[in-house]
Coordinates of C-alpha atoms (C1' of nucleotides) in Angstrom, one line a residue:
Chain A
M507 CA -15.9 41.9 21.1
K508 CA -18.0 44.0 18.8
I509 CA -21.9 43.5 18.7
L510 CA -24.0 44.7 15.8
I511 CA -27.6 45.3 16.6
V512 CA -30.1 45.3 13.9
D513 CA -33.2 46.3 15.2
S514 CA -35.9 49.0 14.2
D515 CA -37.6 49.1 17.6
I516 CA -35.2 52.0 18.9
E517 CA -36.4 51.7 22.5
H518 CA -35.4 48.0 22.7
N519 CA -32.4 49.1 21.0
R520 CA -31.1 51.4 23.0
V521 CA -31.6 49.9 26.5
I522 CA -29.8 46.7 24.9
S523 CA -27.1 48.5 23.9
I524 CA -26.7 50.3 26.8
H525 CA -26.9 47.3 29.2
L526 CA -24.5 45.8 26.6
K527 CA -21.4 49.0 26.4
K528 CA -22.0 49.0 30.4
S529 CA -20.7 45.2 30.0
G530 CA -17.8 46.4 27.8
F531 CA -18.9 45.4 24.5
D532 CA -18.2 47.5 21.6
V533 CA -21.9 47.9 20.3
V534 CA -23.2 49.3 16.5
E535 CA -26.4 49.7 16.1
S536 CA -28.8 49.7 12.7
E537 CA -32.4 50.6 12.4
T538 CA -33.1 48.7 9.1
G539 CA -32.1 45.6 7.4
K540 CA -29.9 47.7 4.5
I541 CA -28.2 49.9 6.8
G542 CA -27.2 46.7 9.0
W543 CA -26.4 44.5 5.8
R544 CA -23.8 47.6 5.3
S545 CA -22.5 47.9 8.8
V546 CA -22.2 44.2 8.6
Q547 CA -19.5 44.5 6.1
S548 CA -17.8 47.4 7.2
E549 CA -18.0 47.0 10.6
K550 CA -17.4 43.4 11.0
P551 CA -18.7 42.4 14.2
D552 CA -18.3 39.4 15.8
I553 CA -21.7 39.0 16.8
V554 CA -25.0 40.2 15.3
L555 CA -28.2 40.6 16.9
I556 CA -31.2 40.6 14.2
D557 CA -35.2 41.4 14.9
C558 CA -37.2 39.4 12.9
T559 CA -39.7 41.7 12.0
L560 CA -37.7 45.0 10.6
S561 CA -39.2 47.6 8.3
D562 CA -37.5 47.4 5.1
S563 CA -36.6 43.5 4.8
S564 CA -37.0 40.5 6.9
G565 CA -34.7 39.7 9.1
S566 CA -34.0 36.4 8.4
A567 CA -33.3 38.1 4.9
L568 CA -30.4 39.2 6.7
L569 CA -29.6 36.4 7.7
Y570 CA -29.7 34.7 4.5
K571 CA -27.1 37.5 2.9
I572 CA -24.7 37.2 5.8
R573 CA -24.5 33.1 5.8
G574 CA -24.0 33.7 2.0
K575 CA -20.9 35.6 2.5
K576 CA -18.1 33.2 3.0
R577 CA -16.2 35.8 4.6
L578 CA -18.9 36.6 7.0
R579 CA -19.4 32.7 8.0
K580 CA -17.7 33.2 11.4
V581 CA -20.3 35.9 12.5
A582 CA -22.6 34.6 15.4
V583 CA -26.3 35.9 14.6
I584 CA -29.0 35.9 17.2
L585 CA -32.2 36.6 15.9
F586 CA -35.3 37.9 18.0
A587 CA -39.0 37.8 17.3
T588 CA -41.8 39.3 18.7
N589 CA -44.5 36.6 19.0
S590 CA -43.5 33.8 17.0
D591 CA -44.5 29.7 16.8
E592 CA -42.1 27.0 17.4
D593 CA -42.3 26.3 13.2
S594 CA -40.5 29.7 13.1
Q595 CA -38.2 29.0 15.7
V596 CA -36.8 26.2 14.1
R597 CA -37.1 27.7 10.4
A598 CA -35.0 30.5 11.8
L599 CA -32.1 27.9 13.5
D600 CA -32.2 26.2 10.7
S601 CA -31.7 28.7 8.3
G602 CA -28.4 29.5 10.2
A603 CA -28.9 31.7 13.2
D604 CA -26.9 30.2 16.3
D605 CA -29.6 31.6 19.1
F606 CA -33.1 32.5 18.8
M607 CA -34.8 34.9 21.5
L608 CA -38.7 35.7 22.3
K609 CA -39.5 39.0 23.0
P610 CA -39.6 40.4 25.5
F611 CA -36.2 39.2 27.0
S612 CA -34.3 41.3 29.9
P613 CA -31.0 42.4 29.0
R614 CA -29.9 40.2 31.4
L615 CA -30.4 37.2 29.8
L616 CA -29.8 38.5 26.3
E617 CA -26.0 39.2 27.9
A618 CA -25.9 35.2 29.2
R619 CA -26.7 34.0 25.7
V620 CA -24.2 36.5 24.0
N621 CA -21.8 35.1 26.6
A622 CA -22.0 31.6 25.8
L623 CA -22.1 32.5 22.0
I624 CA -18.3 33.9 22.9
R625 CA -17.0 31.1 24.6
R626 CA -17.9 29.1 21.7
L627 CA -16.2 31.8 19.6
H628 CA -13.2 31.4 21.8
L629 CA -12.8 27.6 21.3
I630 CA -12.3 28.7 17.7
F631 CA -9.6 31.3 17.7
D632 CA -8.2 28.6 20.5
N633 CA -8.1 26.3 17.7
A634 CA -7.3 28.6 15.2
D635 CA -3.9 26.8 14.7
L636 CA -5.3 23.4 14.1
A637 CA -8.2 25.0 11.4
N638 CA -5.5 27.1 9.3
R639 CA -3.3 23.9 9.0
G640 CA -5.3 23.3 5.5
S641 CA -4.7 22.5 2.0
N642 CA -1.3 20.9 1.4
G643 CA 0.5 18.3 3.0
G644 CA 0.0 18.0 7.0
D645 CA -3.7 17.4 6.9
L646 CA -3.6 14.5 4.8
S647 CA -1.5 12.6 6.8
K648 CA -3.9 12.8 9.8
G649 CA -7.1 11.2 10.0
W650 CA -7.6 7.4 9.7
S651 CA -10.1 6.3 7.4
V652 CA -13.5 7.5 5.7
E653 CA -16.3 5.0 4.8
Y654 CA -19.3 6.2 2.2
G655 CA -21.4 3.1 0.6
D656 CA -19.0 1.4 -1.5
V657 CA -16.2 3.7 -1.0
R658 CA -13.6 3.4 1.5
I659 CA -10.3 5.6 2.0
N660 CA -7.5 5.4 4.3
A661 CA -5.3 8.6 4.6
E662 CA -2.0 6.9 6.4
S663 CA -1.7 4.3 3.9
H664 CA -3.1 6.2 0.9
K665 CA -5.2 3.6 0.1
L666 CA -8.8 3.7 -1.7
F667 CA -11.0 0.7 -1.9
L668 CA -14.2 0.1 -3.8
K669 CA -16.6 -2.6 -3.0
G670 CA -13.8 -3.7 -0.8
L671 CA -11.0 -3.9 -3.6
R672 CA -8.5 -1.9 -4.1
A673 CA -8.3 0.6 -6.4
D674 CA -5.7 2.3 -8.1
V675 CA -5.9 5.9 -8.1
S676 CA -3.1 8.9 -8.6
P677 CA -1.9 11.1 -5.8
T678 CA -4.1 14.1 -7.1
E679 CA -7.0 12.1 -7.7
F680 CA -6.5 10.7 -3.9
N681 CA -6.4 13.9 -2.5
I682 CA -9.6 15.1 -4.4
L683 CA -11.3 12.1 -3.3
Y684 CA -9.7 12.8 0.1
F685 CA -11.2 16.3 0.6
F686 CA -14.7 15.6 -0.9
M687 CA -15.2 12.2 1.4
H688 CA -14.7 15.0 4.7
N689 CA -17.0 17.0 2.9
P690 CA -20.2 15.1 1.8
D691 CA -23.1 17.1 0.3
V692 CA -21.6 20.6 -0.1
A693 CA -21.0 21.6 -3.8
F694 CA -17.7 23.1 -4.5
T695 CA -16.3 25.8 -7.0
R696 CA -13.5 24.3 -9.2
E697 CA -11.5 27.5 -7.3
Q698 CA -12.4 26.1 -4.0
I699 CA -11.2 22.5 -4.9
L700 CA -8.1 23.9 -6.3
K701 CA -7.6 25.9 -3.0
E702 CA -8.0 22.9 -0.9
V703 CA -6.6 20.2 -2.6
W704 CA -3.6 21.8 -4.5
G705 CA -3.0 24.9 -1.8
D706 CA -3.6 28.4 -1.3
N707 CA -0.6 30.1 -3.9
I708 CA -0.8 27.7 -6.6
V709 CA -1.8 28.4 -10.3
V710 CA -3.8 25.7 -12.3
E711 CA -6.6 26.1 -14.6
P712 CA -9.5 25.4 -13.2
R713 CA -10.8 23.3 -16.2
T714 CA -8.1 20.8 -14.5
V715 CA -10.2 19.7 -11.9
D716 CA -12.5 18.3 -14.8
Q717 CA -10.2 16.1 -16.1
H718 CA -9.2 14.9 -12.7
I719 CA -13.1 14.4 -11.8
R720 CA -13.1 12.4 -15.0
R721 CA -10.3 9.9 -14.4
I722 CA -12.0 9.4 -10.8
R723 CA -15.2 8.8 -12.3
A724 CA -13.5 6.1 -14.6
T725 CA -11.7 4.4 -12.3
F726 CA -15.3 4.3 -10.5
K727 CA -16.8 2.5 -13.2
I728 CA -14.6 -0.1 -13.5
Y729 CA -15.5 -1.2 -10.3
G730 CA -19.2 -0.8 -11.0
C731 CA -19.5 2.2 -8.2
S732 CA -22.3 4.7 -8.8
N733 CA -21.3 7.8 -9.6
I734 CA -20.2 9.6 -6.3
I735 CA -18.9 12.4 -7.7
V736 CA -21.8 14.7 -9.1
T737 CA -21.4 17.9 -11.1
V738 CA -23.6 20.7 -9.9
R739 CA -24.6 22.8 -12.8
G740 CA -23.0 26.5 -12.8
V741 CA -21.3 25.6 -9.6
G742 CA -18.7 22.9 -9.5
Y743 CA -18.5 19.5 -8.2
M744 CA -20.0 17.7 -5.2
F745 CA -19.4 14.2 -3.1
E746 CA -23.0 12.8 -2.7
Q747 CA -23.4 10.6 0.5
L748 CA -26.2 8.9 -1.4
N749 CA -29.9 9.1 -0.4
Chain B
M1062 CA -22.5 12.9 16.2
K1063 CA -22.8 11.6 19.6
I1064 CA -25.3 12.7 21.9
L1065 CA -25.3 12.2 25.8
I1066 CA -29.2 12.6 27.3
V1067 CA -28.7 12.9 31.2
D1068 CA -32.5 12.8 32.2
S1069 CA -34.2 10.9 34.9
D1070 CA -37.4 11.7 33.2
I1071 CA -37.5 8.6 31.5
E1072 CA -40.5 9.4 29.2
H1073 CA -39.4 12.1 28.1
N1074 CA -36.0 11.0 27.5
R1075 CA -37.2 8.2 25.5
V1076 CA -39.2 10.5 23.0
I1077 CA -36.4 12.6 22.4
S1078 CA -33.8 9.6 22.2
I1079 CA -35.8 8.5 19.5
H1080 CA -36.3 11.3 17.5
L1081 CA -32.7 12.1 17.6
K1082 CA -31.5 8.4 16.7
K1083 CA -33.8 8.5 13.5
S1084 CA -31.9 11.9 12.5
G1085 CA -29.1 10.1 12.5
F1086 CA -27.2 10.9 15.7
D1087 CA -25.5 8.2 17.9
V1088 CA -27.6 8.6 21.3
V1089 CA -26.6 7.8 24.7
E1090 CA -29.0 7.8 27.7
S1091 CA -28.0 8.1 31.6
E1092 CA -30.7 8.6 34.2
T1093 CA -29.0 9.7 37.0
G1094 CA -26.0 12.5 37.1
K1095 CA -23.7 10.3 38.7
I1096 CA -23.9 7.5 35.5
G1097 CA -24.1 10.7 33.5
W1098 CA -20.5 11.6 34.4
R1099 CA -19.2 8.3 33.9
S1100 CA -20.6 8.4 30.6
V1101 CA -19.4 11.7 29.7
Q1102 CA -16.0 10.3 30.4
S1103 CA -16.4 6.5 28.7
E1104 CA -18.6 7.8 25.7
K1105 CA -16.9 11.2 24.6
P1106 CA -20.0 12.6 23.4
D1107 CA -20.2 15.6 21.3
I1108 CA -23.1 17.1 23.0
V1109 CA -24.3 16.5 26.3
L1110 CA -28.0 17.6 27.0
I1111 CA -28.9 17.9 30.9
D1112 CA -32.0 18.1 32.4
C1113 CA -31.2 20.4 35.4
T1114 CA -33.8 18.4 37.9
L1115 CA -31.8 15.2 38.4
S1116 CA -32.9 13.0 41.3
D1117 CA -29.0 12.5 42.8
S1118 CA -27.7 15.2 41.7
S1119 CA -28.2 18.6 40.2
G1120 CA -27.9 19.4 36.4
S1121 CA -25.5 22.2 36.7
A1122 CA -23.2 19.8 39.1
L1123 CA -22.8 17.7 36.5
L1124 CA -22.0 20.8 34.2
Y1125 CA -19.7 22.4 36.4
K1126 CA -17.6 19.1 36.4
I1127 CA -17.7 19.0 32.9
R1128 CA -16.5 22.6 32.5
G1129 CA -13.9 21.8 35.0
K1130 CA -11.7 18.7 32.7
K1131 CA -10.1 20.1 30.5
R1132 CA -10.2 17.0 28.3
L1133 CA -13.8 18.1 28.2
R1134 CA -13.7 21.7 27.1
K1135 CA -14.8 20.8 24.1
V1136 CA -18.4 19.2 24.3
A1137 CA -20.9 21.4 24.2
V1138 CA -23.7 21.4 27.0
I1139 CA -27.7 22.2 26.7
L1140 CA -29.3 22.4 29.7
F1141 CA -33.0 21.1 30.2
A1142 CA -35.6 22.8 33.3
T1143 CA -38.8 22.5 34.0
N1144 CA -40.0 25.5 35.6
S1145 CA -37.4 28.2 35.9
D1146 CA -37.1 31.7 36.2
E1147 CA -34.9 33.8 34.2
D1148 CA -32.4 34.2 37.1
S1149 CA -31.8 30.5 36.7
Q1150 CA -31.8 30.6 33.1
V1151 CA -29.1 33.0 33.1
R1152 CA -27.2 31.4 35.9
A1153 CA -27.6 28.2 33.7
L1154 CA -25.3 30.2 30.7
D1155 CA -23.1 31.5 33.1
S1156 CA -22.2 28.6 34.5
G1157 CA -20.9 27.2 31.3
A1158 CA -24.1 26.2 29.2
D1159 CA -24.1 26.7 25.4
D1160 CA -27.9 26.9 25.2
F1161 CA -30.7 26.6 27.7
M1162 CA -34.4 25.0 27.4
L1163 CA -37.6 25.1 29.1
K1164 CA -39.5 22.0 29.1
P1165 CA -41.6 21.0 27.7
F1166 CA -40.5 21.5 24.1
S1167 CA -40.6 19.5 20.7
P1168 CA -37.8 17.2 19.5
R1169 CA -38.0 19.4 16.3
L1170 CA -36.8 22.4 18.4
L1171 CA -34.2 20.3 20.4
E1172 CA -32.7 19.1 17.1
A1173 CA -32.8 22.4 15.6
R1174 CA -31.1 23.7 18.8
V1175 CA -28.5 20.7 18.5
N1176 CA -28.0 21.5 14.8
A1177 CA -26.9 25.4 15.4
L1178 CA -24.5 24.0 18.3
I1179 CA -23.1 21.5 15.5
R1180 CA -22.7 24.2 12.8
R1181 CA -20.7 26.1 15.5
L1182 CA -18.7 22.7 16.4
H1183 CA -17.9 22.5 12.6
L1184 CA -16.5 25.8 12.1
I1185 CA -14.4 24.9 15.3
F1186 CA -12.9 22.2 13.7
D1187 CA -13.2 23.4 10.2
N1188 CA -13.1 19.9 8.1
A1189 CA -9.8 18.9 9.8
D1190 CA -10.9 17.2 12.9
L1191 CA -14.1 15.7 10.7
A1192 CA -11.7 12.8 9.9
N1193 CA -11.7 11.3 13.2
R1194 CA -15.5 11.1 13.5
G1195 CA -15.4 9.4 10.6
S1196 CA -17.8 7.3 8.1
N1197 CA -20.9 6.1 9.7
G1198 CA -21.5 9.6 10.7
G1199 CA -25.3 10.9 10.0
D1200 CA -25.4 14.0 7.6
L1201 CA -23.1 16.4 9.4
S1202 CA -23.0 18.8 6.7
K1203 CA -26.6 19.5 7.0
G1204 CA -25.7 23.0 6.1
W1205 CA -28.6 25.8 6.3
S1206 CA -32.0 24.8 4.8
V1207 CA -34.7 26.2 4.7
E1208 CA -38.3 24.5 4.3
Y1209 CA -42.0 25.3 3.8
G1210 CA -44.3 23.0 3.5
D1211 CA -43.6 20.5 0.6
V1212 CA -40.5 22.5 -0.4
R1213 CA -37.2 22.4 1.3
I1214 CA -34.0 24.0 -0.3
N1215 CA -30.5 23.4 0.7
A1216 CA -28.0 26.1 0.0
E1217 CA -24.7 23.9 0.9
S1218 CA -25.5 21.0 -1.6
H1219 CA -27.4 22.7 -3.8
K1220 CA -30.4 20.6 -3.6
L1221 CA -34.2 21.0 -3.7
F1222 CA -36.3 18.6 -2.4
L1223 CA -40.4 18.3 -2.9
K1224 CA -42.1 16.3 -1.0
G1225 CA -39.3 14.8 0.1
L1226 CA -38.3 13.6 -3.3
R1227 CA -34.9 15.4 -5.1
A1228 CA -36.2 17.7 -7.9
D1229 CA -33.9 18.9 -10.4
V1230 CA -33.6 22.5 -11.1
S1231 CA -31.2 24.8 -13.1
P1232 CA -29.0 26.6 -11.3
T1233 CA -31.3 30.2 -11.9
E1234 CA -34.4 28.5 -11.0
F1235 CA -32.4 27.5 -7.9
N1236 CA -31.3 31.0 -7.0
I1237 CA -34.9 32.4 -7.6
L1238 CA -36.2 29.7 -5.2
Y1239 CA -33.8 30.4 -3.2
F1240 CA -34.0 34.0 -2.4
F1241 CA -38.3 33.8 -2.4
M1242 CA -37.7 31.2 0.1
H1243 CA -36.4 33.6 2.4
N1244 CA -38.5 36.1 1.7
P1245 CA -42.0 34.4 1.9
D1246 CA -44.9 36.8 1.7
V1247 CA -43.4 39.7 0.1
A1248 CA -44.6 40.5 -3.4
F1249 CA -41.5 41.3 -5.5
T1250 CA -41.4 43.3 -9.0
R1251 CA -39.6 41.6 -11.8
E1252 CA -37.2 44.3 -11.7
Q1253 CA -36.6 43.9 -7.9
I1254 CA -36.1 39.9 -8.4
L1255 CA -33.5 40.5 -11.3
K1256 CA -31.5 42.9 -9.1
E1257 CA -31.8 40.7 -6.2
V1258 CA -31.1 37.4 -7.8
W1259 CA -28.7 38.1 -11.3
G1260 CA -27.1 41.0 -9.8
D1261 CA -26.8 44.6 -9.5
N1262 CA -25.5 45.4 -12.9
I1263 CA -27.0 42.9 -14.9
V1264 CA -29.1 44.0 -17.9
V1265 CA -31.9 41.4 -18.8
E1266 CA -35.4 41.9 -19.7
P1267 CA -37.8 42.1 -16.9
R1268 CA -40.4 39.2 -18.7
T1269 CA -37.5 37.1 -18.7
V1270 CA -38.2 36.7 -15.1
D1271 CA -42.0 35.1 -16.2
Q1272 CA -40.1 32.1 -18.1
H1273 CA -38.4 31.0 -15.3
I1274 CA -41.4 31.3 -13.0
R1275 CA -42.8 29.1 -15.6
R1276 CA -40.1 26.6 -15.5
I1277 CA -40.3 26.5 -11.5
R1278 CA -44.2 26.1 -11.4
A1279 CA -43.6 23.3 -14.2
T1280 CA -41.2 21.5 -12.1
F1281 CA -43.7 21.9 -8.9
K1282 CA -46.6 20.6 -11.2
I1283 CA -44.3 17.2 -11.8
Y1284 CA -44.1 16.8 -8.1
G1285 CA -47.9 17.7 -7.5
C1286 CA -46.8 20.2 -5.1
S1287 CA -48.8 23.2 -5.3
N1288 CA -48.8 26.2 -6.4
I1289 CA -46.4 28.1 -4.2
I1290 CA -44.7 31.2 -6.3
V1291 CA -48.2 33.3 -6.8
T1292 CA -48.2 36.2 -9.3
V1293 CA -49.4 39.2 -8.2
R1294 CA -51.1 41.2 -10.7
G1295 CA -49.3 44.5 -11.5
V1296 CA -46.5 44.1 -9.3
G1297 CA -44.9 40.7 -10.2
Y1298 CA -44.5 37.7 -8.1
M1299 CA -44.4 36.3 -4.6
F1300 CA -43.9 32.9 -2.6
E1301 CA -46.6 32.5 -0.3
Q1302 CA -46.2 30.5 2.6
L1303 CA -49.3 28.3 2.6
N1304 CA -51.5 28.4 6.0
Chain C
dA1059 C1' -69.3 43.6 -24.6
dC1060 C1' -65.3 45.8 -25.9
dT1061 C1' -60.9 47.4 -25.2
dT1062 C1' -56.5 47.5 -22.6
dA1063 C1' -53.1 45.8 -19.5
dT1064 C1' -51.1 42.1 -18.1
dT1065 C1' -49.2 37.8 -17.5
dG1066 C1' -48.9 33.0 -19.4
dT1067 C1' -47.0 29.8 -23.5
dG1068 C1' -44.5 28.0 -26.6
dA1069 C1' -40.8 28.0 -30.4
dC1070 C1' -36.7 29.6 -31.0
dA1071 C1' -31.4 31.3 -31.2
dA1072 C1' -28.0 32.5 -28.4
dT1073 C1' -24.9 31.7 -24.8
dT1074 C1' -23.0 29.3 -21.2
dT1075 C1' -21.5 24.9 -19.5
dA1076 C1' -19.7 20.7 -18.8
dA1077 C1' -17.3 16.0 -21.2
dT1078 C1' -14.5 14.3 -24.3
dA1079 C1' -10.4 13.6 -26.5
dA1080 C1' -5.8 14.7 -28.0
dC1081 C1' -1.3 16.1 -27.0
dA1082 C1' 2.6 17.8 -24.2
dA1083 C1' 5.0 18.6 -20.4
dA1084 C1' 6.6 17.2 -15.4
dT1085 C1' 7.4 13.3 -12.5
dA1086 C1' 8.8 9.1 -10.9
dG1087 C1' 11.1 4.1 -11.6
dA1088 C1' 13.5 0.7 -13.2
Chain D
dT1228 C1' 19.2 6.6 -19.3
dC1229 C1' 14.7 5.3 -21.1
dT1230 C1' 10.1 4.7 -20.5
dA1231 C1' 5.8 4.9 -17.9
dT1232 C1' 2.5 7.5 -15.4
dT1233 C1' 0.9 11.5 -14.1
dT1234 C1' -0.5 16.0 -14.4
dG1235 C1' -2.0 20.5 -16.8
dT1236 C1' -3.6 22.2 -21.1
dT1237 C1' -6.2 23.0 -24.7
dA1238 C1' -9.5 22.4 -28.5
dT1239 C1' -13.9 20.1 -29.9
dT1240 C1' -18.0 18.5 -29.3
dA1241 C1' -22.1 17.5 -27.1
dA1242 C1' -25.8 19.4 -23.8
dA1243 C1' -27.9 22.1 -20.9
dT1244 C1' -29.3 27.0 -19.5
dT1245 C1' -31.1 31.4 -20.8
dG1246 C1' -33.0 35.3 -22.8
dT1247 C1' -36.0 37.0 -26.5
dC1248 C1' -40.1 37.3 -29.3
dA1249 C1' -44.6 36.5 -30.9
dC1250 C1' -48.6 35.3 -29.5
dA1251 C1' -52.6 33.3 -27.0
dA1252 C1' -55.1 33.9 -22.6
dT1253 C1' -56.7 36.1 -18.9
dA1254 C1' -57.8 39.9 -15.7
dA1255 C1' -59.4 44.7 -14.9
dG1256 C1' -61.9 48.8 -16.4
dT1257 C1' -65.3 51.0 -18.9

DNA sequence: ACTTATTGTGACAATTTAATAACAAATAGA
DNA sequence: TCTATTTGTTATTAAATTGTCACAATAAGT
């Protein structure tokens, strides 16, 4: 397990680092947010520890950069702060941190929290096969039914109900809906949609997605359902769970 | 998402429960470790909150039981304790808890930590098993959001809320806001903003930033929000965290 | 007050992006 | 087979976003 520490407090840095190394972790250190950002990308750590009070850029800015990269979503992040009110603690967690610790803390406690995180990460790897069986085919046959407002979709029977009435949609339209309904309130690019619904290695023009969305919308309109698939300008489309 | 609370402190129990329910969680309560153990098996919660100081059996004993059952490995556990030294905190985490919180804490903080855990759970299931959680679920995909005063912004859904109401902004405006909200109280030059928001190698007149700021401000005005983006004369602009 | 530097404003053109429509290719059903 | 449906591509249209400028307003310095 590789841990990256981003902390400008060199003394604190050293204490933690030594302790973690002694416990068998692979430890890398950065003193500034800038270097930290580079290290995150090059070193590919499993866990990143960030001090919120960095000299050049705030820790939460680094966190936000990390969370912005899809490739880095899996890395776990623990934030530190020296003196913080509850608000900033909540904010830190809400903006994507996995844990938050108030300085000063003992290396032992840090290690305990790091280990707790690792246990979760292990579950991810254990379930990797589950997660990877994505996109095409297998995924769709599972699961029961999902319902949001007027829309109910049933995977097994491949049926779509609008306001309780059976509505007819083509297979691709169904798949798109199925995908969207399992990811409400997340905007996807056309490319992402293609990848998720069509499959990884299928080449289709991104604009094709527009057509299918259009057809789905038309069907919805017939049944008097409100626009459930919203276009997010500059991004793509999103299934919006009302309100 | 279903949460089971095991806590003999009824008052505390109630406060937490109400808050979590309001946030869309499915909440079940138990007052003793014995009942709690039965509930864990029957209710199949996603997350269990345990107060370490239960009347009949200690919380860590319940945790131990849960971790012993293979079927229950996946459930996340957060432990509470009223007055505990660091040692017991470490012990709690080492014996399998996902998180540990010192009482008293505000419901908001609890929710933030619960959400942090859920994000991890989501990564584990990676859109695949979410089908089974189905329909009624509150907003599972809350995603990463930042909030200051009247302003809340959500990266995944690309949504901006002002005073709780959905506000419409263009992509660039959104990006600027998103950037600013992750770097509160830091003044940036137009050049810096361009670099951060537009990208490294894109050539745009610095004064263009003014226009976007203007449009953002106009939107804020409509919703009666105070000037959040302040101009710093001679430098550029800054997102000011009100206080 | 005058001058200068800096920012706000409004109008407009250029650009980007999405909705629409029409059509060809592929697929499946009878 | 033939037909109807589904699917993907492309061109056109419509709409929204964006960048730029000239100029007004404002602040700062002398």
